[in-house]
CSV table of C-alpha atoms in Angstrom, one decimal:
chain,number,residue,atom,x,y,z
A,1,MET,CA,48.7,115.9,-192.8
A,2,ILE,CA,46.4,118.8,-193.4
A,3,SER,CA,42.8,117.7,-192.7
A,4,ALA,CA,40.7,120.7,-193.4
A,5,ILE,CA,40.3,124.3,-194.5
A,6,VAL,CA,38.9,126.6,-191.9
A,7,TYR,CA,37.8,130.2,-192.5
A,8,THR,CA,36.2,133.3,-191.1
A,9,SER,CA,34.4,135.6,-193.6
A,10,ASN,CA,32.7,139.0,-193.3
A,11,ALA,CA,31.4,139.9,-196.7
A,12,GLY,CA,31.7,136.4,-198.4
A,13,HIS,CA,35.0,136.8,-200.3
A,14,THR,CA,36.9,134.6,-197.8
A,15,LYS,CA,34.2,132.0,-197.8
A,16,ARG,CA,34.3,131.8,-201.6
A,17,TYR,CA,38.0,131.4,-201.6
A,18,ALA,CA,37.8,128.6,-198.9
A,19,GLU,CA,35.1,126.8,-201.0
A,20,MET,CA,37.2,127.1,-204.2
A,21,LEU,CA,40.3,125.9,-202.4
A,22,ALA,CA,38.3,122.9,-201.1
A,23,GLY,CA,37.2,122.1,-204.6
A,24,LYS,CA,40.8,122.2,-205.8
A,25,THR,CA,42.2,120.1,-203.0
A,26,GLY,CA,39.4,117.8,-202.0
A,27,LEU,CA,39.7,118.9,-198.3
A,28,PRO,CA,36.6,119.6,-196.3
A,29,VAL,CA,35.9,123.3,-195.5
A,30,PHE,CA,34.4,124.6,-192.3
A,31,GLU,CA,33.5,128.1,-191.0
A,32,LEU,CA,35.5,128.6,-187.8
A,33,LYS,CA,32.4,128.7,-185.6
A,34,ALA,CA,31.4,125.1,-186.8
A,35,ALA,CA,35.0,123.7,-187.0
A,36,GLY,CA,35.3,123.1,-183.3
A,37,SER,CA,32.5,120.5,-183.4
A,38,LYS,CA,33.6,119.0,-186.7
A,39,LEU,CA,37.3,118.6,-186.2
A,40,GLU,CA,39.5,117.2,-183.5
A,41,LYS,CA,41.3,119.6,-181.3
A,42,GLY,CA,44.8,120.0,-182.7
A,43,ALA,CA,43.8,119.0,-186.3
A,44,GLN,CA,46.2,120.3,-188.9
A,45,ILE,CA,44.4,123.0,-191.0
A,46,VAL,CA,44.9,125.8,-193.5
A,47,TYR,CA,43.2,129.0,-192.1
A,48,LEU,CA,41.7,131.8,-194.2
A,49,GLY,CA,40.6,135.0,-192.6
A,50,TRP,CA,39.5,138.5,-193.8
A,51,LEU,CA,41.9,141.3,-193.1
A,52,MET,CA,41.3,144.4,-191.1
A,53,GLY,CA,44.3,146.6,-190.5
A,54,GLY,CA,46.5,143.7,-191.4
A,55,ASN,CA,45.0,141.5,-188.7
A,56,VAL,CA,43.7,138.1,-189.9
A,57,LYS,CA,40.3,137.9,-188.3
A,58,GLY,CA,39.7,134.7,-186.3
A,59,PHE,CA,43.3,133.5,-186.5
A,60,LYS,CA,43.9,133.6,-182.7
A,61,LYS,CA,40.8,131.6,-182.0
A,62,ALA,CA,41.7,129.1,-184.8
A,63,ALA,CA,45.3,128.7,-183.4
A,64,LYS,CA,43.9,127.9,-179.9
A,65,SER,CA,42.0,124.9,-181.3
A,66,PHE,CA,44.0,123.8,-184.3
A,67,ASP,CA,47.5,123.3,-185.7
A,68,VAL,CA,47.5,126.0,-188.3
A,69,LYS,CA,50.0,124.9,-191.1
A,70,ALA,CA,49.4,128.0,-193.4
A,71,VAL,CA,47.3,131.2,-193.2
A,72,CYS,CA,45.7,133.2,-196.0
A,73,GLY,CA,44.7,136.8,-195.4
A,74,VAL,CA,42.0,138.0,-197.7
A,75,GLY,CA,41.9,141.8,-198.2
A,76,MET,CA,41.8,144.5,-200.8
A,77,SER,CA,45.3,144.0,-202.0
A,78,ALA,CA,47.7,141.1,-202.4
A,79,SER,CA,51.1,142.6,-203.2
A,80,ASP,CA,54.3,140.9,-202.1
A,81,GLY,CA,54.7,143.6,-199.4
A,82,GLN,CA,51.3,142.7,-198.1
A,83,ILE,CA,52.6,139.3,-196.9
A,84,GLU,CA,55.3,140.8,-194.7
A,85,TYR,CA,52.8,143.4,-193.4
A,86,ILE,CA,50.4,140.6,-192.5
A,87,ARG,CA,53.2,138.6,-190.9
A,88,LYS,CA,54.3,141.5,-188.7
A,89,ALA,CA,50.8,142.7,-187.8
A,90,ASN,CA,49.9,139.2,-186.5
A,91,SER,CA,53.4,138.3,-185.1
A,92,PHE,CA,53.5,135.2,-187.3
A,93,PRO,CA,56.7,133.2,-187.0
A,94,GLU,CA,58.9,133.0,-190.2
A,95,ALA,CA,58.2,129.3,-190.4
A,96,LEU,CA,54.4,129.8,-190.9
A,97,PRO,CA,53.6,130.1,-194.6
A,98,VAL,CA,51.5,133.3,-195.2
A,99,PHE,CA,49.5,134.0,-198.4
A,100,ALA,CA,47.7,137.2,-199.4
A,101,LEU,CA,44.5,136.9,-201.5
A,102,ARG,CA,42.6,139.8,-203.1
A,103,GLY,CA,39.0,139.7,-201.9
A,104,GLY,CA,37.1,142.9,-202.3
A,105,LEU,CA,35.0,145.3,-200.4
A,106,GLU,CA,31.3,145.4,-199.7
A,107,VAL,CA,30.8,148.5,-197.6
A,108,GLY,CA,27.1,147.6,-197.2
A,109,LYS,CA,28.1,144.4,-195.4
A,110,LEU,CA,30.3,146.1,-192.9
A,111,SER,CA,28.7,147.0,-189.6
A,112,GLY,CA,29.4,149.0,-186.5
A,113,MET,CA,33.0,150.0,-185.9
A,114,TYR,CA,34.2,148.5,-189.2
A,115,LYS,CA,31.8,150.6,-191.2
A,116,MET,CA,32.8,153.8,-189.3
A,117,MET,CA,36.5,153.1,-189.8
A,118,MET,CA,36.0,152.5,-193.5
A,119,GLY,CA,34.1,155.8,-193.8
A,120,VAL,CA,37.1,157.6,-192.4
A,121,VAL,CA,39.5,155.7,-194.7
A,122,GLN,CA,37.3,156.5,-197.7
A,123,LYS,CA,37.3,160.2,-197.0
A,124,ALA,CA,41.0,160.3,-196.5
A,125,ALA,CA,41.7,158.3,-199.7
A,126,LYS,CA,39.3,160.5,-201.8
A,127,LYS,CA,41.0,163.7,-200.6
A,128,GLY,CA,44.5,162.3,-201.1
A,129,ALA,CA,43.7,160.9,-204.6
A,130,GLU,CA,42.6,164.1,-206.1
A,131,ASN,CA,46.2,165.1,-207.0
A,132,ASP,CA,47.4,161.6,-207.9
A,133,LYS,CA,44.7,160.3,-210.2
A,134,GLY,CA,46.2,158.6,-213.2
A,135,LYS,CA,49.8,158.5,-211.9
A,136,ASN,CA,49.6,155.0,-210.4
A,137,PRO,CA,47.2,152.4,-211.9
A,138,GLU,CA,47.4,150.2,-208.8
A,139,ALA,CA,46.5,153.1,-206.5
A,140,ASP,CA,43.7,154.1,-208.9
A,141,GLU,CA,42.3,150.6,-208.7
A,142,MET,CA,42.5,150.6,-204.9
A,143,LEU,CA,40.8,154.0,-204.7
A,144,GLU,CA,38.0,152.7,-207.0
A,145,LEU,CA,37.5,149.7,-204.8
A,146,MET,CA,37.5,151.7,-201.6
A,147,LEU,CA,35.0,154.2,-202.9
A,148,ASN,CA,32.6,152.0,-204.9
A,149,GLY,CA,33.3,148.5,-203.6
A,150,GLY,CA,33.9,145.5,-205.8
A,151,ASP,CA,34.8,141.8,-206.0
A,152,LEU,CA,38.4,140.7,-206.9
A,153,VAL,CA,38.1,137.0,-206.0
A,154,THR,CA,39.6,134.8,-208.7
A,155,GLU,CA,40.5,131.1,-208.6
A,156,ASP,CA,43.9,131.9,-210.1
A,157,ASP,CA,45.0,133.6,-206.9
A,158,LEU,CA,44.8,130.2,-205.1
A,159,SER,CA,47.7,128.7,-207.0
A,160,GLY,CA,50.2,129.3,-204.3
A,161,ILE,CA,48.2,127.9,-201.4
A,162,ALA,CA,46.9,125.0,-203.5
A,163,GLU,CA,50.5,124.1,-204.4
A,164,PHE,CA,51.5,124.3,-200.7
A,165,ILE,CA,48.7,122.0,-199.7
A,166,ALA,CA,49.5,119.5,-202.5
A,167,GLU,CA,53.2,119.4,-201.2
A,168,ALA,CA,52.3,119.2,-197.5
């Protein structure tokens, strides 16, 4: 039986999703750093982590301490293809349910290497988008998010993971 929701957040989007999911399910929610002292080793959890290059941040650490029953990657997009990308980038087994949630981007909350990397991505996206503007609404939305930041968190996006927890 799933006993908690555990998360790692950078800009706050993942934390908000974890707290909303806790409200929907009645499960306690813990940041990964605190979860080790609050939950028994091997406890069954749902893990939410922010995405960087497809990698679910904090997952490996969570999996060392807990029995992860499902994982949610929170990033800038949440297309069906994103789930397979996340699965491959993290070498998740097919049996592990993976969910993708749209979080957002707060460039001002990025630091160090992540801020530098996003700067490079922003420049490349801006240059590549000059010829494609208006041709693909999803690409336009992603470009707007990358260049100006934004928040895409919505409770509706939690329906899949909330249903999984209810059935577990």
